[in-house]
Short mmCIF file of C-alpha atoms and ligand atoms in Angstrom, two decimals:
data_model
loop_
_atom_site.label_atom_id
_atom_site.label_comp_id
_atom_site.label_asym_id
_atom_site.label_seq_id
_atom_site.Cartn_x
_atom_site.Cartn_y
_atom_site.Cartn_z
CA MET A 1 60.69 144.59 149.54
CA LYS A 2 59.15 143.82 153.01
CA LYS A 3 61.17 141.50 155.00
CA LYS A 4 61.28 140.31 158.62
CA ILE A 5 64.77 139.92 159.74
CA LEU A 6 66.10 138.45 163.04
CA ILE A 7 69.50 140.08 164.29
CA THR A 8 70.95 138.04 167.06
CA GLY A 9 73.43 139.81 169.51
CA GLY A 10 72.22 143.20 168.53
CA ALA A 11 72.98 144.94 171.88
CA GLY A 12 76.48 144.04 171.63
CA PHE A 13 79.39 145.84 170.05
CA ILE A 14 79.01 144.89 166.44
CA GLY A 15 75.35 143.77 166.50
CA SER A 16 74.37 147.30 167.53
CA HIS A 17 76.12 148.83 164.66
CA VAL A 18 74.38 146.21 162.15
CA VAL A 19 70.94 147.06 163.85
CA ARG A 20 71.51 150.64 163.38
CA LEU A 21 72.47 150.48 159.87
CA PHE A 22 69.56 148.02 158.97
CA VAL A 23 66.95 150.19 160.87
CA ASN A 24 68.02 153.22 159.29
CA ASN A 25 68.64 152.11 155.75
CA TYR A 26 65.68 149.70 155.30
CA PRO A 27 62.53 151.24 156.52
CA ASN A 28 60.48 148.54 154.94
CA TYR A 29 62.27 145.80 156.90
CA GLU A 30 61.03 144.85 160.32
CA ILE A 31 64.07 144.37 162.50
CA VAL A 32 63.93 142.04 165.47
CA ASN A 33 66.86 142.12 167.93
CA LEU A 34 67.25 139.10 170.07
CA ASP A 35 69.57 139.34 172.91
CA LYS A 36 70.28 137.66 176.10
CA LEU A 37 71.88 141.00 177.54
CA THR A 38 74.91 139.19 179.05
CA TYR A 39 77.57 141.57 180.52
CA ALA A 40 78.42 142.40 176.88
CA GLY A 41 74.96 143.38 175.78
CA ASN A 42 73.65 146.93 176.65
CA LEU A 43 70.58 148.38 175.26
CA ALA A 44 72.09 151.77 175.70
CA ASN A 45 74.16 151.20 172.61
CA LEU A 46 70.82 151.33 170.51
CA ALA A 47 69.17 154.29 172.27
CA ASP A 48 69.11 156.34 168.97
CA VAL A 49 66.94 153.63 167.21
CA GLU A 50 64.98 152.16 170.11
CA ASP A 51 61.74 154.07 169.05
CA LYS A 52 61.93 153.62 165.49
CA PRO A 53 58.75 151.81 164.07
CA ASN A 54 60.70 149.14 162.31
CA TYR A 55 62.71 148.06 165.23
CA ARG A 56 61.70 145.56 168.04
CA PHE A 57 63.84 144.11 170.86
CA ILE A 58 63.30 140.64 172.46
CA LYS A 59 65.25 139.54 175.45
CA GLY A 60 66.03 135.91 175.11
CA ASP A 61 68.68 133.01 175.13
CA ILE A 62 69.76 131.23 171.97
CA VAL A 63 70.79 128.24 174.14
CA ASP A 64 67.12 127.76 174.97
CA ALA A 65 66.05 125.56 172.02
CA ALA A 66 62.31 125.40 172.86
CA PHE A 67 62.11 129.17 173.08
CA ILE A 68 64.08 129.69 169.91
CA GLN A 69 61.92 127.10 168.01
CA GLU A 70 58.61 128.93 169.24
CA LEU A 71 60.12 132.35 168.52
CA PHE A 72 60.79 131.42 164.93
CA GLU A 73 57.26 129.67 164.47
CA THR A 74 55.53 132.66 165.72
CA GLU A 75 57.61 135.31 163.96
CA GLN A 76 58.09 133.51 160.54
CA PHE A 77 61.50 135.34 159.82
CA ASP A 78 62.67 135.79 156.35
CA GLY A 79 66.34 136.30 157.22
CA VAL A 80 68.68 135.74 160.27
CA ILE A 81 71.82 137.67 160.76
CA HIS A 82 73.62 135.92 163.59
CA LEU A 83 76.02 137.65 165.84
CA ALA A 84 75.07 136.53 169.31
CA ALA A 85 78.34 134.98 170.99
CA GLU A 86 80.53 134.85 173.67
CA SER A 87 83.48 136.82 172.18
CA HIS A 88 86.39 137.46 174.50
CA VAL A 89 89.30 135.05 174.09
CA ASP A 90 90.51 135.78 177.72
CA ARG A 91 87.02 134.85 179.12
CA SER A 92 87.23 131.60 177.00
CA ILE A 93 90.41 130.54 178.63
CA ALA A 94 88.91 131.14 182.02
CA ASN A 95 85.55 129.36 181.40
CA PRO A 96 85.51 127.56 177.96
CA THR A 97 82.09 125.60 178.47
CA GLU A 98 79.98 128.91 178.28
CA PHE A 99 81.58 129.24 174.80
CA VAL A 100 80.39 125.62 173.67
CA PHE A 101 76.77 126.45 174.98
CA THR A 102 76.20 129.91 173.24
CA ASN A 103 78.55 129.74 170.25
CA VAL A 104 78.04 126.15 169.24
CA ILE A 105 74.66 124.90 170.76
CA GLY A 106 72.99 128.37 170.44
CA THR A 107 74.04 128.34 166.79
CA VAL A 108 72.70 124.81 166.07
CA ASN A 109 69.49 125.77 167.77
CA LEU A 110 69.03 128.71 165.32
CA LEU A 111 69.82 126.56 162.39
CA ASN A 112 67.27 123.97 163.41
CA ALA A 113 64.64 126.65 163.92
CA ALA A 114 65.40 128.21 160.41
CA LYS A 115 65.36 124.69 158.75
CA HIS A 116 62.02 124.00 160.36
CA ILE A 117 60.08 127.27 159.38
CA TRP A 118 61.71 127.36 155.97
CA LYS A 119 61.17 123.61 154.98
CA ASP A 120 58.55 124.19 152.49
CA ASN A 121 59.76 127.52 150.92
CA ARG A 122 63.26 128.72 150.95
CA GLU A 123 62.80 131.47 148.23
CA GLY A 124 64.42 134.65 149.42
CA LYS A 125 65.40 133.23 152.77
CA ARG A 126 68.86 133.53 154.23
CA PHE A 127 70.66 132.45 157.30
CA TYR A 128 73.81 134.71 157.64
CA HIS A 129 76.41 133.54 160.13
CA ILE A 130 78.92 136.09 161.34
CA SER A 131 82.39 134.61 162.23
CA THR A 132 85.93 135.60 162.87
CA ASP A 133 89.32 135.19 161.12
CA GLU A 134 90.52 133.56 164.43
CA VAL A 135 89.04 130.17 163.05
CA TYR A 136 92.17 130.22 160.76
CA GLY A 137 94.58 130.03 163.49
CA SER A 138 97.96 132.03 163.55
CA LEU A 139 99.96 133.39 160.62
CA GLY A 140 103.80 133.66 160.68
CA LYS A 141 105.44 136.75 159.43
CA GLU A 142 104.15 136.25 155.86
CA GLY A 143 101.00 135.41 154.00
CA PHE A 144 97.26 136.04 154.49
CA PHE A 145 94.05 134.19 155.27
CA THR A 146 92.05 133.43 152.29
CA GLU A 147 88.57 131.54 152.03
CA GLU A 148 90.62 128.51 151.35
CA THR A 149 92.91 128.53 154.35
CA GLY A 150 92.23 125.52 156.56
CA TYR A 151 90.66 126.08 159.93
CA ASP A 152 93.36 125.76 162.81
CA PRO A 153 91.82 127.48 165.92
CA HIS A 154 93.92 127.76 168.95
CA SER A 155 91.81 129.30 171.71
CA PRO A 156 88.53 127.89 173.13
CA TYR A 157 86.83 131.02 171.60
CA SER A 158 88.11 130.23 168.19
CA ALA A 159 87.38 126.61 168.41
CA SER A 160 83.75 127.16 169.39
CA LYS A 161 83.51 129.68 166.35
CA ALA A 162 85.06 127.29 164.06
CA SER A 163 82.65 124.53 165.21
CA SER A 164 79.66 126.95 164.62
CA ASP A 165 80.95 127.66 161.07
CA HIS A 166 81.21 123.84 160.31
CA PHE A 167 77.67 123.46 161.39
CA VAL A 168 76.44 126.13 159.24
CA ARG A 169 78.14 124.70 156.30
CA ALA A 170 76.88 121.21 157.33
CA TYR A 171 73.19 122.62 157.32
CA ASN A 172 73.77 124.04 153.80
CA ASP A 173 75.44 120.74 152.48
CA THR A 174 73.08 118.36 154.15
CA PHE A 175 69.83 120.04 154.43
CA GLY A 176 70.03 122.90 151.63
CA LEU A 177 69.50 125.52 154.18
CA PRO A 178 70.37 128.93 152.52
CA THR A 179 73.47 129.97 154.54
CA VAL A 180 76.26 132.39 153.95
CA ILE A 181 79.21 133.04 156.37
CA SER A 182 81.73 135.89 156.75
CA ASN A 183 85.01 135.82 158.81
CA CYS A 184 86.24 139.25 159.86
CA SER A 185 89.29 140.56 161.35
CA ASN A 186 89.64 142.60 164.62
CA ASN A 187 86.97 145.42 164.76
CA TYR A 188 87.47 148.75 166.74
CA GLY A 189 85.01 151.62 167.15
CA SER A 190 82.33 152.98 169.54
CA PHE A 191 80.22 150.72 172.02
CA GLN A 192 83.02 147.99 172.31
CA PHE A 193 83.18 146.61 175.82
CA PRO A 194 86.41 147.67 177.57
CA GLU A 195 87.74 144.11 178.03
CA LYS A 196 89.11 144.39 174.50
CA LEU A 197 92.27 145.96 173.83
CA ILE A 198 91.45 149.44 172.35
CA PRO A 199 88.62 150.47 174.65
CA LEU A 200 90.39 149.10 177.65
CA PHE A 201 93.64 150.92 177.00
CA ILE A 202 91.66 154.05 176.25
CA ASN A 203 89.84 153.78 179.63
CA ASN A 204 92.95 152.91 181.59
CA ILE A 205 94.94 155.86 180.10
CA ARG A 206 92.09 158.13 181.02
CA ASN A 207 92.25 156.72 184.63
CA ASN A 208 96.09 156.61 184.75
CA LYS A 209 96.07 152.85 185.17
CA ALA A 210 98.54 150.33 184.02
CA LEU A 211 98.40 149.06 180.33
CA PRO A 212 98.91 145.39 180.51
CA VAL A 213 100.66 144.39 177.34
CA TYR A 214 100.63 140.48 176.89
CA GLY A 215 104.30 139.12 176.11
CA LYS A 216 106.29 141.35 174.15
CA GLY A 217 103.65 143.21 172.37
CA GLU A 218 104.85 141.74 168.97
CA ASN A 219 101.38 140.03 168.06
CA VAL A 220 99.78 141.53 165.04
CA ARG A 221 96.06 142.18 164.38
CA ASP A 222 94.45 143.56 161.16
CA TRP A 223 92.06 146.29 162.46
CA LEU A 224 88.64 147.30 160.59
CA TRP A 225 86.57 150.10 161.74
CA VAL A 226 83.27 148.45 163.10
CA VAL A 227 81.11 150.49 160.76
CA ASP A 228 82.92 149.16 157.85
CA HIS A 229 82.14 145.61 159.05
CA ALA A 230 78.45 146.50 159.31
CA ARG A 231 78.58 147.90 155.70
CA ALA A 232 80.19 144.67 154.56
CA ILE A 233 77.46 142.57 156.31
CA ASP A 234 74.82 144.65 154.64
CA VAL A 235 76.45 143.71 151.32
CA ILE A 236 76.85 140.19 151.94
CA PHE A 237 73.30 139.84 153.34
CA HIS A 238 71.93 141.22 150.13
CA LYS A 239 74.41 140.17 147.49
CA GLY A 240 76.44 137.28 148.91
CA GLU A 241 76.29 134.06 147.08
CA LEU A 242 74.41 131.24 149.13
CA GLY A 243 76.95 128.53 150.29
CA GLU A 244 79.87 131.01 150.02
CA THR A 245 82.23 132.30 152.60
CA TYR A 246 83.60 135.89 152.55
CA ASN A 247 86.81 137.19 154.47
CA ILE A 248 86.43 140.81 155.64
CA GLY A 249 89.56 142.69 156.74
CA GLY A 250 90.94 146.27 156.98
CA PHE A 251 94.33 145.72 155.07
CA ASN A 252 95.47 147.42 158.22
CA GLU A 253 98.13 145.30 160.26
CA TRP A 254 99.59 146.70 163.49
CA THR A 255 101.79 145.00 166.19
CA ASN A 256 100.08 145.59 169.52
CA ILE A 257 102.88 147.62 170.87
CA ASP A 258 103.00 150.16 167.81
CA LEU A 259 99.09 150.49 167.94
CA ILE A 260 99.24 151.10 171.74
CA LYS A 261 101.90 153.75 171.26
CA VAL A 262 99.74 155.59 168.72
CA ILE A 263 96.91 155.49 171.18
CA CYS A 264 99.18 156.91 173.93
CA LYS A 265 100.52 159.72 172.01
CA LYS A 266 97.05 160.69 170.78
CA MET A 267 95.65 160.33 174.22
CA ASP A 268 98.45 162.54 175.67
CA LYS A 269 97.29 165.30 173.24
CA LYS A 270 93.74 165.11 173.76
CA LEU A 271 94.15 165.08 177.66
CA GLY A 272 96.73 167.95 177.57
CA ARG A 273 99.18 165.83 179.24
CA GLU A 274 103.06 165.97 178.52
CA ALA A 275 104.19 163.98 175.53
CA GLY A 276 105.28 160.41 176.87
CA THR A 277 103.03 160.41 179.97
CA SER A 278 100.64 157.63 178.76
CA GLU A 279 103.55 155.36 177.40
CA LYS A 280 104.88 155.29 180.92
CA LEU A 281 101.71 153.19 181.78
CA ILE A 282 102.72 150.24 179.44
CA THR A 283 103.38 147.36 181.79
CA TYR A 284 104.47 143.92 180.17
CA VAL A 285 102.75 140.93 181.57
CA LYS A 286 102.82 137.20 181.33
CA ASP A 287 101.67 136.28 177.74
CA ARG A 288 98.11 135.13 176.94
CA ALA A 289 97.99 131.14 176.74
CA GLY A 290 98.09 129.94 173.25
CA HIS A 291 98.43 133.64 172.02
CA ASP A 292 98.04 133.53 168.19
CA LEU A 293 101.03 135.63 166.74
CA ARG A 294 99.57 137.18 163.53
CA TYR A 295 96.12 137.68 161.88
CA ALA A 296 95.76 139.15 158.35
CA ILE A 297 92.88 138.90 156.08
CA ASP A 298 92.96 138.76 152.32
CA ALA A 299 89.84 140.70 151.42
CA THR A 300 90.10 140.28 147.62
CA LYS A 301 87.07 138.16 147.11
CA ILE A 302 84.57 140.55 148.76
CA LYS A 303 86.23 143.52 146.94
CA ASN A 304 86.10 141.81 143.39
CA GLU A 305 82.86 139.90 143.78
CA LEU A 306 80.73 142.40 145.81
CA GLY A 307 82.46 145.74 145.68
CA TRP A 308 83.06 146.21 149.28
CA GLU A 309 86.19 147.99 150.53
CA PRO A 310 86.82 149.83 153.93
CA SER A 311 85.71 153.33 153.69
CA LEU A 312 87.95 154.85 156.42
CA GLN A 313 91.76 154.89 156.92
CA PHE A 314 92.99 153.84 160.21
CA GLU A 315 94.41 157.29 161.17
CA GLU A 316 90.94 158.71 160.88
CA GLY A 317 89.07 155.87 162.48
CA ILE A 318 91.21 155.60 165.53
CA GLU A 319 90.84 159.47 166.03
CA LYS A 320 87.02 159.04 165.96
CA THR A 321 87.01 156.13 168.27
CA ILE A 322 89.14 157.79 170.91
CA ASP A 323 87.05 160.80 170.62
CA TRP A 324 83.89 158.87 171.13
CA TYR A 325 85.13 157.13 174.36
CA LEU A 326 86.25 160.47 175.73
CA ALA A 327 82.86 162.07 174.93
CA ASN A 328 80.89 159.09 176.43
CA GLU A 329 82.37 158.66 179.90
CA GLU A 330 79.04 158.09 181.14
CA TRP A 331 78.71 154.82 178.96
CA MET A 332 82.18 153.77 180.02
CA ASN A 333 81.35 154.21 183.70
CA ASN A 334 78.14 152.48 183.32
CA VAL A 335 79.61 149.39 181.75
CA THR A 336 82.77 149.41 184.03
CA SER A 337 80.93 149.20 187.45
CA GLY A 338 79.68 146.19 189.13
CA ASP A 339 80.67 142.91 187.73
CA TYR A 340 83.34 144.48 185.56
CA LEU A 341 85.39 145.20 188.60
CA LYS A 342 85.32 141.49 189.65
CA TYR A 343 86.36 140.43 185.99
CA TYR A 344 89.00 142.91 186.00
CA GLU A 345 90.33 141.85 189.34
CA ALA A 346 90.40 138.16 188.34
CA GLN A 347 91.78 138.63 184.95
CA TYR A 348 94.77 140.79 185.96
CA GLN A 349 95.47 139.49 189.31
CA GLU A 350 99.06 137.83 188.66
CA ARG A 351 100.59 140.86 187.47
P1 LIG B 1 80.00 141.31 172.01
O1 LIG B 1 80.50 140.29 173.06
O2 LIG B 1 80.14 142.62 172.10
O3 LIG B 1 78.35 141.01 171.69
C1 LIG B 1 77.88 139.75 171.86
C2 LIG B 1 76.23 140.00 172.04
O4 LIG B 1 75.64 138.67 172.13
C3 LIG B 1 75.94 140.52 173.42
O5 LIG B 1 74.97 141.49 173.10
C4 LIG B 1 75.40 139.46 174.34
O6 LIG B 1 74.56 139.93 175.08
C5 LIG B 1 74.68 138.72 173.24
N1 LIG B 1 74.65 137.17 173.76
C6 LIG B 1 75.70 136.55 174.32
N2 LIG B 1 75.24 135.10 174.60
C7 LIG B 1 74.03 135.19 174.31
C8 LIG B 1 72.99 133.93 174.06
N3 LIG B 1 73.11 133.02 174.76
N4 LIG B 1 71.78 134.41 173.63
C9 LIG B 1 71.43 135.55 173.10
N5 LIG B 1 72.33 136.81 173.08
C10 LIG B 1 73.66 136.32 173.55
O7 LIG B 1 80.51 140.68 170.63
P2 LIG B 1 81.05 141.34 169.39
O8 LIG B 1 82.47 141.84 169.49
O9 LIG B 1 80.05 142.42 169.06
O10 LIG B 1 80.97 140.28 168.35
C11 LIG B 1 79.77 139.86 167.66
C12 LIG B 1 79.90 138.66 166.63
O11 LIG B 1 81.10 139.02 165.61
C13 LIG B 1 80.42 137.37 167.37
O12 LIG B 1 79.85 136.43 166.65
C14 LIG B 1 81.88 137.45 167.09
O13 LIG B 1 82.49 136.08 167.14
C15 LIG B 1 82.04 138.03 165.71
N6 LIG B 1 83.30 138.79 165.46
C16 LIG B 1 83.96 139.71 166.25
C17 LIG B 1 84.88 140.51 166.11
C18 LIG B 1 85.39 141.52 166.94
O14 LIG B 1 86.66 141.97 166.55
N7 LIG B 1 84.81 141.82 168.13
C19 LIG B 1 85.66 140.17 164.77
C20 LIG B 1 85.11 139.24 164.04
C21 LIG B 1 83.91 138.53 164.30
P1 LIG B 2 91.65 141.53 171.92
O1 LIG B 2 91.17 142.84 171.72
O2 LIG B 2 91.43 140.44 173.26
O3 LIG B 2 91.25 140.75 170.69
P2 LIG B 2 91.68 139.32 170.11
O4 LIG B 2 92.46 138.44 171.32
O5 LIG B 2 90.37 138.72 169.79
O6 LIG B 2 92.62 139.47 168.96
O7 LIG B 2 93.33 141.41 171.89
C1 LIG B 2 93.86 142.15 170.63
C2 LIG B 2 95.37 141.81 170.88
O8 LIG B 2 95.73 142.56 172.14
C3 LIG B 2 95.77 140.29 171.40
O9 LIG B 2 97.08 140.05 170.59
C4 LIG B 2 95.86 140.35 172.72
C5 LIG B 2 96.43 141.86 173.15
N1 LIG B 2 96.01 142.26 174.45
C6 LIG B 2 97.06 142.69 175.43
O10 LIG B 2 98.16 142.67 175.15
N2 LIG B 2 96.50 143.02 176.63
C7 LIG B 2 95.21 143.01 177.01
O11 LIG B 2 94.95 143.37 178.24
C8 LIG B 2 94.12 142.80 175.87
C9 LIG B 2 92.82 142.62 176.55
C10 LIG B 2 94.68 142.35 174.73
#
């Protein structure tokens, strides 16, 4: 079936994997990628699909309500997969307001535009909002986040994502907008901006730079290979029930310090360095403010109802990921020049 689908934030980390999957798997769909190209957006992430006939890129800001309204009226999208966001917790601590603009107001602008163009016919239409497990707050040593867990965000990032989730549900409840939401755990894989733990540490090891571990490194994250997240998004977009929420996770919990040690060991081998060399770069630094102790997803619902499961074991995924960053030095060097250097200096200055 022919469909015109808007993917927002398609030039970012997860968005680029979602665009790639949809462009390659659905030749009948017209995929429109809308992205502002902030520091995190990079069209080089999509070089392999940019010439495909079913793909188009539009540069634009979801915060610009008039632009979004006009875009929807002109394009008459059948579906929206909304990933555009400010996504880094540390940046949200440094500048919370930007997160309110993009994550909250940007999302509401998209909801308004979809509500307007679909007002007379909602048949086959769908607004899919991509969110995070961080909206649920922090777990203790036991338990998992389910779809029933109450929202308890702690960082400005997670508060802005929680707010956007509430707006999406409110538009479903109040206006009958056909929406669906998913909340995913931490992703890793190719094309992730090196402000996030895994690419940052791979790059620092390569350059013999300190590895700044917040607090004692005891915080736990549940890591999912980004391609498996994109597969889950495909399944939910096509088969998820409207009005529902689906949690997506890797059943793959690691304390930061254990994960970092795995990366160090593998990097020593791959770079031909003596065992233990990279671990010497570990530097414990002042903890992140409001640092959530543990995230862990119960992904039973998506498994039982939609048949999705992660396809890759972590051991294989992290191997592939390290190899990708080592093979794509030019990509890394391009994104770590210019403004990145200013960010890095400001973020890690007090250590
Ligand atoms: P990212 O920061 O790599 O990419 C975000 C993209 O959005 C960039 O291409 C950026 O240019 C674009 N963007 C930002 N502001 C915009 C604006 N005002 N208008 C248009 N485009 C704008 O983020 P990511 O890690 O790929 O995350 C994508 C989505 O998935 C986010 O909504 C995030 O909350 C969610 N998520 C991320 C993770 C994770 O581990 N990274 C986990 C769960 C959920
Ligand atoms: P991050 O990749 O920023 O993802 P999130 O905060 O959304 O989970 O961080 C993952 C974990 O790694 C988190 O517990 C914070 C920690 N961390 C460090 O210890 N040092 C760092 O320099 C970074 C970026 C993260």
